[in-house]
XYZ file of C-alpha atoms in Angstrom:
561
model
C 128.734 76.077 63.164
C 129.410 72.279 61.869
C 127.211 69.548 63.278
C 128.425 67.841 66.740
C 130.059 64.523 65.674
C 129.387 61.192 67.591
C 133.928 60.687 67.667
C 134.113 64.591 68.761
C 131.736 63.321 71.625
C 133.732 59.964 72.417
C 136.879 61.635 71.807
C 136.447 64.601 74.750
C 134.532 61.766 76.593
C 137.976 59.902 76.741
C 139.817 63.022 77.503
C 137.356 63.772 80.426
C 137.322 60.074 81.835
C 141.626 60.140 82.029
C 141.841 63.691 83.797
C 139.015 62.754 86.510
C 139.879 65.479 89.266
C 143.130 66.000 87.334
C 145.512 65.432 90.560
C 148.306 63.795 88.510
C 150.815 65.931 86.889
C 150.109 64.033 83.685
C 146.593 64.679 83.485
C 146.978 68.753 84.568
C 149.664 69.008 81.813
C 147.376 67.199 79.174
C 144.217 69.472 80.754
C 146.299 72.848 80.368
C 147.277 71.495 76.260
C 143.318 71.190 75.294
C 141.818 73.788 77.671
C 141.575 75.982 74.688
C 139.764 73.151 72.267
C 137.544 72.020 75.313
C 135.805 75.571 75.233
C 135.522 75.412 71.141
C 133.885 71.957 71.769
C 131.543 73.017 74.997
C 130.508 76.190 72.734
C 129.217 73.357 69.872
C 127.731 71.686 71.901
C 125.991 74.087 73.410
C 124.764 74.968 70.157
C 123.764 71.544 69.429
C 122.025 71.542 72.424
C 120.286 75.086 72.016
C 118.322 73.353 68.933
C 116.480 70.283 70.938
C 112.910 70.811 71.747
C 113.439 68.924 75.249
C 115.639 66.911 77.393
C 114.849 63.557 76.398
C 115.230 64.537 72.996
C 118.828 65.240 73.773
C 120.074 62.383 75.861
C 118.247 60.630 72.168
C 120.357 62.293 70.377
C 123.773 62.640 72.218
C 123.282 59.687 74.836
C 126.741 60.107 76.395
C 126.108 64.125 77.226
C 125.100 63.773 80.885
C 128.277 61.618 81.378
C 130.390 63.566 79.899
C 129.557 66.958 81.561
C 129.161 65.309 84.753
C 132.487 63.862 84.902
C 134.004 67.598 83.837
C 131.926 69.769 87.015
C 134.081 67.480 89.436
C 137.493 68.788 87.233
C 138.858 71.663 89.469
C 140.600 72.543 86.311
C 137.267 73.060 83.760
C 135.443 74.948 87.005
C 137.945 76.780 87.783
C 138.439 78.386 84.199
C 135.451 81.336 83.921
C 134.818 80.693 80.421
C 135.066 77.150 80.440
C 133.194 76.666 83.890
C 130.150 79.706 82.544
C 129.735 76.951 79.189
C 129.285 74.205 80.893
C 126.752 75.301 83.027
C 124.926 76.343 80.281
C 125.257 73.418 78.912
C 124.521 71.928 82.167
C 121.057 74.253 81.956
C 120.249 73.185 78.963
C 119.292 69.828 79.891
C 116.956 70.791 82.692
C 113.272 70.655 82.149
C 110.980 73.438 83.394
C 107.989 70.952 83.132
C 109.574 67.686 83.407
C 107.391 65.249 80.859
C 109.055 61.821 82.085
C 110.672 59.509 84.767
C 113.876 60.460 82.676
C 113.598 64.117 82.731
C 112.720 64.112 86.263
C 115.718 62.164 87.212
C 118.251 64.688 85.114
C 116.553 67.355 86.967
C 117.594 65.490 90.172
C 121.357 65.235 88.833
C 121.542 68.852 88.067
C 120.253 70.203 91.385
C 123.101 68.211 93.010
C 125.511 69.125 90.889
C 124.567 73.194 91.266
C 124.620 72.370 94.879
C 128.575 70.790 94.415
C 130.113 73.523 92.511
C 128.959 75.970 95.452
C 129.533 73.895 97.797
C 132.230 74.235 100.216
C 132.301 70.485 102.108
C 135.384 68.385 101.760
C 135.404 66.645 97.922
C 133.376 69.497 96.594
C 135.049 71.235 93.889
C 136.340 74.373 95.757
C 138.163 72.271 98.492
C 139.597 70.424 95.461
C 141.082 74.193 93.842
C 142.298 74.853 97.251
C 144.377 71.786 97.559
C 146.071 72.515 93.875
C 145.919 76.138 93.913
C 146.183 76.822 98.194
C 143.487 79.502 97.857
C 140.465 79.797 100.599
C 137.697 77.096 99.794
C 135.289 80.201 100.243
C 136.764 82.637 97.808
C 137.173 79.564 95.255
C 133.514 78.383 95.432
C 132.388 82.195 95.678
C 134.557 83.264 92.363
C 133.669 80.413 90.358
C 129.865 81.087 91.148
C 129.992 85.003 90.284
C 131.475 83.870 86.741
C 129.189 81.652 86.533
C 126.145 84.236 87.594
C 127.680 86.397 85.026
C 127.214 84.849 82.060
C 123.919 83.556 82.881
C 122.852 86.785 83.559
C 124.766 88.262 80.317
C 122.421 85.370 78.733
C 119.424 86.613 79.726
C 119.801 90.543 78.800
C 121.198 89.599 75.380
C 117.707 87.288 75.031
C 115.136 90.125 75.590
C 116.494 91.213 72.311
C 116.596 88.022 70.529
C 115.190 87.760 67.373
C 112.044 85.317 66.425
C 113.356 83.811 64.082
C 116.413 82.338 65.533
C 116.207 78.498 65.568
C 117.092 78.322 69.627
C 114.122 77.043 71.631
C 111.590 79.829 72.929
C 114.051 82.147 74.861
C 110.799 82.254 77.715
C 110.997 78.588 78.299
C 114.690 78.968 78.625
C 113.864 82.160 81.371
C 111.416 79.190 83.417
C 114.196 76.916 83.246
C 116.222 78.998 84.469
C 114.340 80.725 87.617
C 113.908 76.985 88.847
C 117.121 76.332 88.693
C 118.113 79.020 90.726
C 115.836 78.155 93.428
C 118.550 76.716 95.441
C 120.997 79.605 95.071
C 118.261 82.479 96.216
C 120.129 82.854 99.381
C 123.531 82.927 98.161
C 125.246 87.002 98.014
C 126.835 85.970 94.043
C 123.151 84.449 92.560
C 121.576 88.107 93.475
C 122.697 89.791 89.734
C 120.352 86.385 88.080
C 117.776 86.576 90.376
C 117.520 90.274 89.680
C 117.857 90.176 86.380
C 115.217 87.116 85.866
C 112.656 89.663 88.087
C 112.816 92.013 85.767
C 113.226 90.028 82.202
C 110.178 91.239 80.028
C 107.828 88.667 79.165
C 107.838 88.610 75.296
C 105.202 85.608 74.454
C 102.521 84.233 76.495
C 104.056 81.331 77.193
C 106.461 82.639 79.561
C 106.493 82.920 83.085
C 108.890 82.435 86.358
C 108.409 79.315 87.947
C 105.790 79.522 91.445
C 108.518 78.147 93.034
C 111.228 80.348 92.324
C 108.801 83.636 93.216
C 108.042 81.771 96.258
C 111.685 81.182 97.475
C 112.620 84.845 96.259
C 110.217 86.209 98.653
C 110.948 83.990 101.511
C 114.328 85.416 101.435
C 113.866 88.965 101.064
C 110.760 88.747 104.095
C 113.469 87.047 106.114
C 116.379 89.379 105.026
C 118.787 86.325 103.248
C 118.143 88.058 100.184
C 119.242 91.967 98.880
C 118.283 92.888 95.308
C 117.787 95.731 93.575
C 114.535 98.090 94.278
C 113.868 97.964 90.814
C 113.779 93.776 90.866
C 112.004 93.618 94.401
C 108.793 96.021 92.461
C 108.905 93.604 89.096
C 108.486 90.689 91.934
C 105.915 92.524 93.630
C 104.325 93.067 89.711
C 105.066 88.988 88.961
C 103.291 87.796 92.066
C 100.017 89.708 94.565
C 100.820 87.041 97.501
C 104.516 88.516 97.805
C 103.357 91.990 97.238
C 100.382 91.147 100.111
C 103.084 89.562 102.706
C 105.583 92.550 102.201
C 102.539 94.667 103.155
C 101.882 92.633 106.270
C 105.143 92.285 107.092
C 105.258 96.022 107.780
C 101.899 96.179 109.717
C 103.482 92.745 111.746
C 106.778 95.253 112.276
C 104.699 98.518 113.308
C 101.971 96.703 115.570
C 104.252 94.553 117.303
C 105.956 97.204 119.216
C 104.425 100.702 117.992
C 106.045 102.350 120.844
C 108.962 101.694 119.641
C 108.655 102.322 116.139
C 106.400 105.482 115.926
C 108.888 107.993 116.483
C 110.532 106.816 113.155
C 107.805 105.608 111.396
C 108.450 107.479 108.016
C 112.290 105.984 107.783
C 110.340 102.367 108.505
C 107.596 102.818 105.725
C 110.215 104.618 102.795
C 112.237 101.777 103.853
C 110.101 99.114 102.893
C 109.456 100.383 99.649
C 106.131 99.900 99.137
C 105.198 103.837 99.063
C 108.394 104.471 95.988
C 106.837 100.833 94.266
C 102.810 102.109 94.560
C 103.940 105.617 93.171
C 105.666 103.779 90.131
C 103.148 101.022 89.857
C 99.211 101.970 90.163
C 98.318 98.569 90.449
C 100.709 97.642 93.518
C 99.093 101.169 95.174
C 95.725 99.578 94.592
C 96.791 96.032 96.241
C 98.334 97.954 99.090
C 95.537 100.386 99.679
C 93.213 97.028 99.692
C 95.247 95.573 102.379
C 95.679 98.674 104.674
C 91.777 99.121 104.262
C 90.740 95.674 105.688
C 92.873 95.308 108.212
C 91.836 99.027 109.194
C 88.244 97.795 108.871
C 88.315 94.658 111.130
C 90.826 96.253 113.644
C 88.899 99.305 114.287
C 89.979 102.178 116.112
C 93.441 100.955 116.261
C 95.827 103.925 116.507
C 98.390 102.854 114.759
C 97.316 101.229 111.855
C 95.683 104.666 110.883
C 98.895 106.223 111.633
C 100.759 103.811 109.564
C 98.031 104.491 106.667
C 98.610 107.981 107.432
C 101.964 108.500 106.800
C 102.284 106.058 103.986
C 99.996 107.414 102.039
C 102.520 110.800 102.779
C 104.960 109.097 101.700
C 103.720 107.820 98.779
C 102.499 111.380 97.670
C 105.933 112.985 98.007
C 107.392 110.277 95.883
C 104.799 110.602 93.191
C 105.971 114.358 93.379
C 109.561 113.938 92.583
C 108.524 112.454 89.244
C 108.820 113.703 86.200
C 105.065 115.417 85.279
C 105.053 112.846 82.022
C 105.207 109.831 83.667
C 103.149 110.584 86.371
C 99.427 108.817 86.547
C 96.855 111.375 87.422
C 95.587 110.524 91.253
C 92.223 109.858 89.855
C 93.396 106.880 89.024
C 94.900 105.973 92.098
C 91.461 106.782 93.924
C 88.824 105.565 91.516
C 86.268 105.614 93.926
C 86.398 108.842 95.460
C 85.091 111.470 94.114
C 87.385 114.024 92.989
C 85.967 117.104 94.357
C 86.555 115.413 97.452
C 90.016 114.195 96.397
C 92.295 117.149 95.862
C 90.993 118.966 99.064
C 92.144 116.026 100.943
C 95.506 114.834 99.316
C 96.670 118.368 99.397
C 99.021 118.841 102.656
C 98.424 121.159 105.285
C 101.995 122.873 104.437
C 100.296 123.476 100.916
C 97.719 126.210 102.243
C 98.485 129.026 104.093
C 97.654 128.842 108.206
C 95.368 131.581 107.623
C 92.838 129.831 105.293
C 93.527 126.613 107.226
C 89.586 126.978 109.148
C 88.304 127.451 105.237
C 89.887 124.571 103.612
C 88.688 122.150 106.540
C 85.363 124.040 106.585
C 85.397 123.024 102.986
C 85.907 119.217 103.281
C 83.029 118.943 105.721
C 80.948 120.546 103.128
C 81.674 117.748 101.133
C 81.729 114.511 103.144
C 79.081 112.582 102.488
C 76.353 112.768 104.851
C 76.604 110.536 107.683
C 73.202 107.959 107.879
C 72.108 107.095 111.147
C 72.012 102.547 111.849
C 68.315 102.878 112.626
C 66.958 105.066 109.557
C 65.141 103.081 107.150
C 66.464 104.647 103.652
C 69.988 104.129 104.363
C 71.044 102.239 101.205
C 74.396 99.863 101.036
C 75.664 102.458 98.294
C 74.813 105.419 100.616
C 76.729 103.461 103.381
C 79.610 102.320 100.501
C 80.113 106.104 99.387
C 80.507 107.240 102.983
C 83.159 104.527 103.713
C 85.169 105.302 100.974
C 85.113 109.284 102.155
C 86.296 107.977 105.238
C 88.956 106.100 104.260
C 90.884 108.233 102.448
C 90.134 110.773 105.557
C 92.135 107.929 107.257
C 94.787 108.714 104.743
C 94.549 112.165 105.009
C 94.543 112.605 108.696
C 96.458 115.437 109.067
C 93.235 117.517 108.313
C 91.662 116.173 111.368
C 94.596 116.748 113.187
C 94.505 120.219 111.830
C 90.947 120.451 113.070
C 92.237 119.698 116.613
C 94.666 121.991 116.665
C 92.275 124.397 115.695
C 89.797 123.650 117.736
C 92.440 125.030 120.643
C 92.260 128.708 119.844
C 88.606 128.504 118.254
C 85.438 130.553 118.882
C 81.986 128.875 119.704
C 80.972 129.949 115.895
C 84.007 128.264 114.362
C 83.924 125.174 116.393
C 81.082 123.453 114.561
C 82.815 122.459 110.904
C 86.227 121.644 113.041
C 83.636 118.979 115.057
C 81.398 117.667 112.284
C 85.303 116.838 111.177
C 86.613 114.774 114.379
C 83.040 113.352 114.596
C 83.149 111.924 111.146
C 87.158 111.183 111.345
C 85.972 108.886 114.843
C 82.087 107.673 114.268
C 81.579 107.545 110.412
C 78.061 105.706 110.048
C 77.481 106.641 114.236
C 77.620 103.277 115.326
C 74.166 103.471 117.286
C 74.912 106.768 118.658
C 72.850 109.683 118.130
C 74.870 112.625 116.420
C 72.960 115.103 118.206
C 73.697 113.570 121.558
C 77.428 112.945 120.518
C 78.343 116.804 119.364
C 76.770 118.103 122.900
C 79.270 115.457 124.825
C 82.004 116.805 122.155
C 81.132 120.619 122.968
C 81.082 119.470 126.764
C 84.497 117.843 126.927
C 85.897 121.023 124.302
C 84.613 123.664 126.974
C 85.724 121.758 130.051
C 89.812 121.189 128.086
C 89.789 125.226 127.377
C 89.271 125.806 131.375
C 91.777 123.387 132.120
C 94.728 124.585 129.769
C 93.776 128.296 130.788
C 93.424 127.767 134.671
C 96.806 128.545 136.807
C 95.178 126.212 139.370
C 93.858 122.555 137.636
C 89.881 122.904 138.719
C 89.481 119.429 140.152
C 86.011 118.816 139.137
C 86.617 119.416 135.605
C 89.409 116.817 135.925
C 87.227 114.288 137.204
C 84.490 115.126 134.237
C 87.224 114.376 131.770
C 88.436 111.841 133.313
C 85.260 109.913 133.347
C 84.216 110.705 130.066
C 87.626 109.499 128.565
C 87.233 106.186 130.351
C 83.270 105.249 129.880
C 82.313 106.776 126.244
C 82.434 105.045 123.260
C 84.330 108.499 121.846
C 87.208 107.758 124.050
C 89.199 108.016 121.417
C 87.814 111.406 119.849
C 88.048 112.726 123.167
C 91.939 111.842 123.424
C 92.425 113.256 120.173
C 90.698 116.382 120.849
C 92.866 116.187 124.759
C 95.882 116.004 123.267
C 95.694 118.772 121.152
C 94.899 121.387 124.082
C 98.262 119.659 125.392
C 100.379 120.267 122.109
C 99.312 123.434 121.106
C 97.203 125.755 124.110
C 99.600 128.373 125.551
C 98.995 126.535 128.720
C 103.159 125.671 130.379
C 104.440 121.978 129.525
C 104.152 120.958 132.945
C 100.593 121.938 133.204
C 99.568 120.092 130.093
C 101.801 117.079 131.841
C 99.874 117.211 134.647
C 96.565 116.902 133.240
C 97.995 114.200 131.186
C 98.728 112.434 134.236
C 95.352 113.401 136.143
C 93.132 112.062 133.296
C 95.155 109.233 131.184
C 94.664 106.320 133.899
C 94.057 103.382 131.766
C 96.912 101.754 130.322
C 95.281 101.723 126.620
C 94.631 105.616 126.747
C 98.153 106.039 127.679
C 99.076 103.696 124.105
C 96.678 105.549 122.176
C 98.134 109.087 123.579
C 101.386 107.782 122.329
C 100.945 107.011 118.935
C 98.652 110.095 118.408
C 101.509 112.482 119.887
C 103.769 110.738 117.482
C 101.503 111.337 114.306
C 101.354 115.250 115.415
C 104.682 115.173 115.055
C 105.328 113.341 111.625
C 102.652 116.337 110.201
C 104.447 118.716 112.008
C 107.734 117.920 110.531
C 106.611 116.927 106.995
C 105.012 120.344 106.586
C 108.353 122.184 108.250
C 107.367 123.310 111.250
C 108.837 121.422 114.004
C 110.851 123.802 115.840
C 112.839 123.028 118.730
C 109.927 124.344 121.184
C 107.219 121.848 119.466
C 109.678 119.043 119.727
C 111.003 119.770 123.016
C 107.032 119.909 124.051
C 106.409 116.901 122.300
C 108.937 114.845 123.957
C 107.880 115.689 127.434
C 104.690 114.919 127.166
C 105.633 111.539 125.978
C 107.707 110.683 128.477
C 105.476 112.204 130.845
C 103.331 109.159 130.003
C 103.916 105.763 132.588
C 105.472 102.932 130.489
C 103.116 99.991 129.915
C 104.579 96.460 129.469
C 102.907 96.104 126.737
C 102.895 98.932 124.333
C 100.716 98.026 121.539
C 98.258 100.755 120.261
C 94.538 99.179 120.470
């Protein structure tokens, strides 16, 4: 392509300077005679301008270029014309500086921000308003059309320079990608920028000198937490892969949108966590489960017994498996490396579902796991270690994860005999009290055993004996296993063979404190999420199910503590 000439430049200058907004006839007669040349001429340039090393080393070299392309993104005319209006952009683009070096760089930075914000702009003087006086078409549709062209061929650009070859004279196509993803920063909310922004997310880094600009990753993930932003699932991972504070807030964003109101959002819980994406991203991306996993596990460890963060874990970590699943068995990780720290004859026991063994050999498999939990050390022994406590924390959270085995346990623990009881407890007990928290385990499985034998009375009795109410009752409300207890209480009500409106009643009798009646809720609604993953929810179960919750007063406030 021949070398830009200085009377090329002053010629089209001239042109550009007598058309101004072309509103004569004159001027839209002359415009429509060299529309054709214009884009031959915006093409060389382009070129010419492809081949600087910086900014200032083009307004050096072609001193008039800022003039003359500003003066033609006011001409309705040059905007309105796809090819033409996608050119000068670029050209437009060209001149902006990822790292501005100098007062003059900084200030064409400054000019080409306002005039990205004036050719999608739909205020009176702005170039729409201007097409719909000539051409009498919505401002809206003008400014939109003109901006999809635009977002086409930038995004065109960008494909076509994954591929580029190293030895083209252009400047480093990765600087070009920066320059780029901070120049869209002011279009991240608009519908028509979504095909860049997307295809900027997911633009393979091919040197080390390339990167998306902080402020562009920030302003992407301001708009997708506040919904002003829809991209692809495959551009919302590579932004979650680009930046850990985005992937971290999209994480707390869901805890903020479960914890809030878990009353409300328990009974749909897997539709909320599939819809976030995070369990499809973590089984594509081992290093976005990790982050996740990391987040879940210290909020899990400073909130404590909260209910529903461990059913949120819970059926995440679900979800998350059955994704990993539908892939193909090559590109699959193995789960080892998904749970490096635990070991793995402890990990396959766990991660494989209920549904996955038959009921018969259901008392085995959890029999099994006990067998190889890590012991639990007492506070006041002298020889428990940090990396004896360490190893038992990790067992327990992926327990956490897996807590449709204690679940399982409780169920079980309905129809048990004395003999079978003890693995199903050791279970519950470590599930509720991993390191004992100051308790005595001895002391703790006699008040488990207590409270099991006084539930199997009450779910087999025609007439509710009152003092095994009351000893219930009080235990539920003054223990520190309050919430094994409810666990193990709402079982008996699920499952025992006892009517629904005798399990309702004791429900009523014995859940008299307003957090016992959040807890019951969000544990009734992660029987039911196991329940339906593994395929059997019937109508009886769910029928059950939904009496008892509604059986339950409504609290103001129905957070699960």
């Amino acid at each position: 392509m021949a070398a830009l000439s200085e009377p090329q430049l002053s010629f089209w200058l001239d042109k550009a300077v007598k058309w101004g907004q072309a509103t004569s006839p004159s001027a839209q007669r002359d415009m429509s005679r060299h529309l054709g040349s214009l884009r031959s001429f915006l093409q060389q340039l382009l070129h010419t301008l492809q081949l600087m090393s910086s900014t200032t080393e083009a307004i050096k070299s072609i001193p008039l270029v800022g003039q003359f392309l500003g003066r033609l993104c006011w001409n309705p005319y040059v905007t309105a014309d796809g090819e033409s209006a996608g050119l000068l952009l670029r050209c437009v683009c060209r001149l902006y500086s990822a790292a501005p070096q100098n007062a003059v760089e900084r200030r064409a930075n400054d000019w080409i921000r306002n005039l990205l914000c004036h050719l999608t702009s739909e205020e009176e003087g702005s170039t729409a308003h201007a097409l719909e006086r000539l051409a009498c078409s919505a401002p809206q549709h003008s400014s939109s059309h003109t901006l999809h062209k635009m977002v086409a061929l930038l995004t065109e650009e960008v494909t076509v320079s994954c591929s580029a070859s190293a030895e083209t004279l252009e400047r480093c196509s990765c600087d070009r990608i920066h320059a780029l993803s901070v120049a869209c920063v002011p279009l991240v909310t608009c519908p028509e920028a979504a095909p860049l922004i997307g295809v900027l997310l997911k633009h393979r880094i091919s040197c080390g000198c390339s990167h998306l600009s902080e402020e562009f990753i920030e302003a992407v993930s301001t708009a997708l937490l506040r919904k002003k932003l829809v991209l692809e699932d495959v551009a919302v991972m590579a932004l979650w892969c680009h930046n850990l504070s985005c992937l971290e807030g999209a994480v707390l964003s869901l805890l903020e949108s479960v914890l809030s109101d878990p009353g409300a959002v328990m009974w749909s819980l897997d539709e909320v966590v599939r819809d976030s994406l995070l369990p499809k991203a973590s089984a594509l991306h081992c290093p976005i489960f990790l982050v996740v996993n990391e987040v879940f596990r210290n909020v899990l460890m400073k909130m404590g017994e909260n209910v529903a963060v461990g059913v949120l874990l819970q059926v995440f970590t679900s979800c998350f498996l059955q994704t990993r699943s539908g892939q193909r068995q090559q590109e699959r990780l193995p789960l080892r490396a998904f749970f490096p720290h635990v070991p793995h004859n402890l990990l396959m026991p766990l991660l494989t579902e209920p549904s996955e063994v038959p009921r018969q050999a259901w008392q085995e498999h959890v029999t099994w796991i006990g067998r190889l939990l890590p012991s639990m050390p007492r506070d006041q022994e002298e020889g428990d270690s940090p990396r004896q406590r360490w190893a038992v924390l990790q067992a327990w959270f992926l327990l956490v994860q897996c807590g449709h085995w204690v679940d399982v346990a409780a169920e079980l623990l309905v129809s048990a005999e004395s003999k079978q009881s003890e693995p199903l407890l050791y279970l519950l007990m470590f599930y509720h009290h991993p390191t004992n928290r100051g308790h005595q385990s001895a002391r703790q499985t006699m008040m488990v055993r207590e409270v099991w034998g006084h539930m199997r009375i009450l779910f087999l009795a025609h007439t509710l004996p009152p003092e095994r109410l009351s000893a219930v009752s009080e235990l539920l409300s003054s223990t520190t296993s309050a919430h094994l207890l409810l666990h193990l209480l709402l079982s008996f009500a699920i499952f025992s063979p006892a009517p629904t409106s005798t399990a309702v009643e004791v429900l009523q009798k014995v859940l008299t404190q307003v957090e016992l009646k959040r807890k019951a809720e969000c544990l009734l609604a992660s029987v039911r999420h196991r329940l339906n993953r593994g395929g059997t929810l019937d109508n009886t179960l769910q029928d059950r199910l939904r009496t008892l919750r509604d059986s339950l007063p409504p609290v103001q406030d129905s957070r699960c503590t």
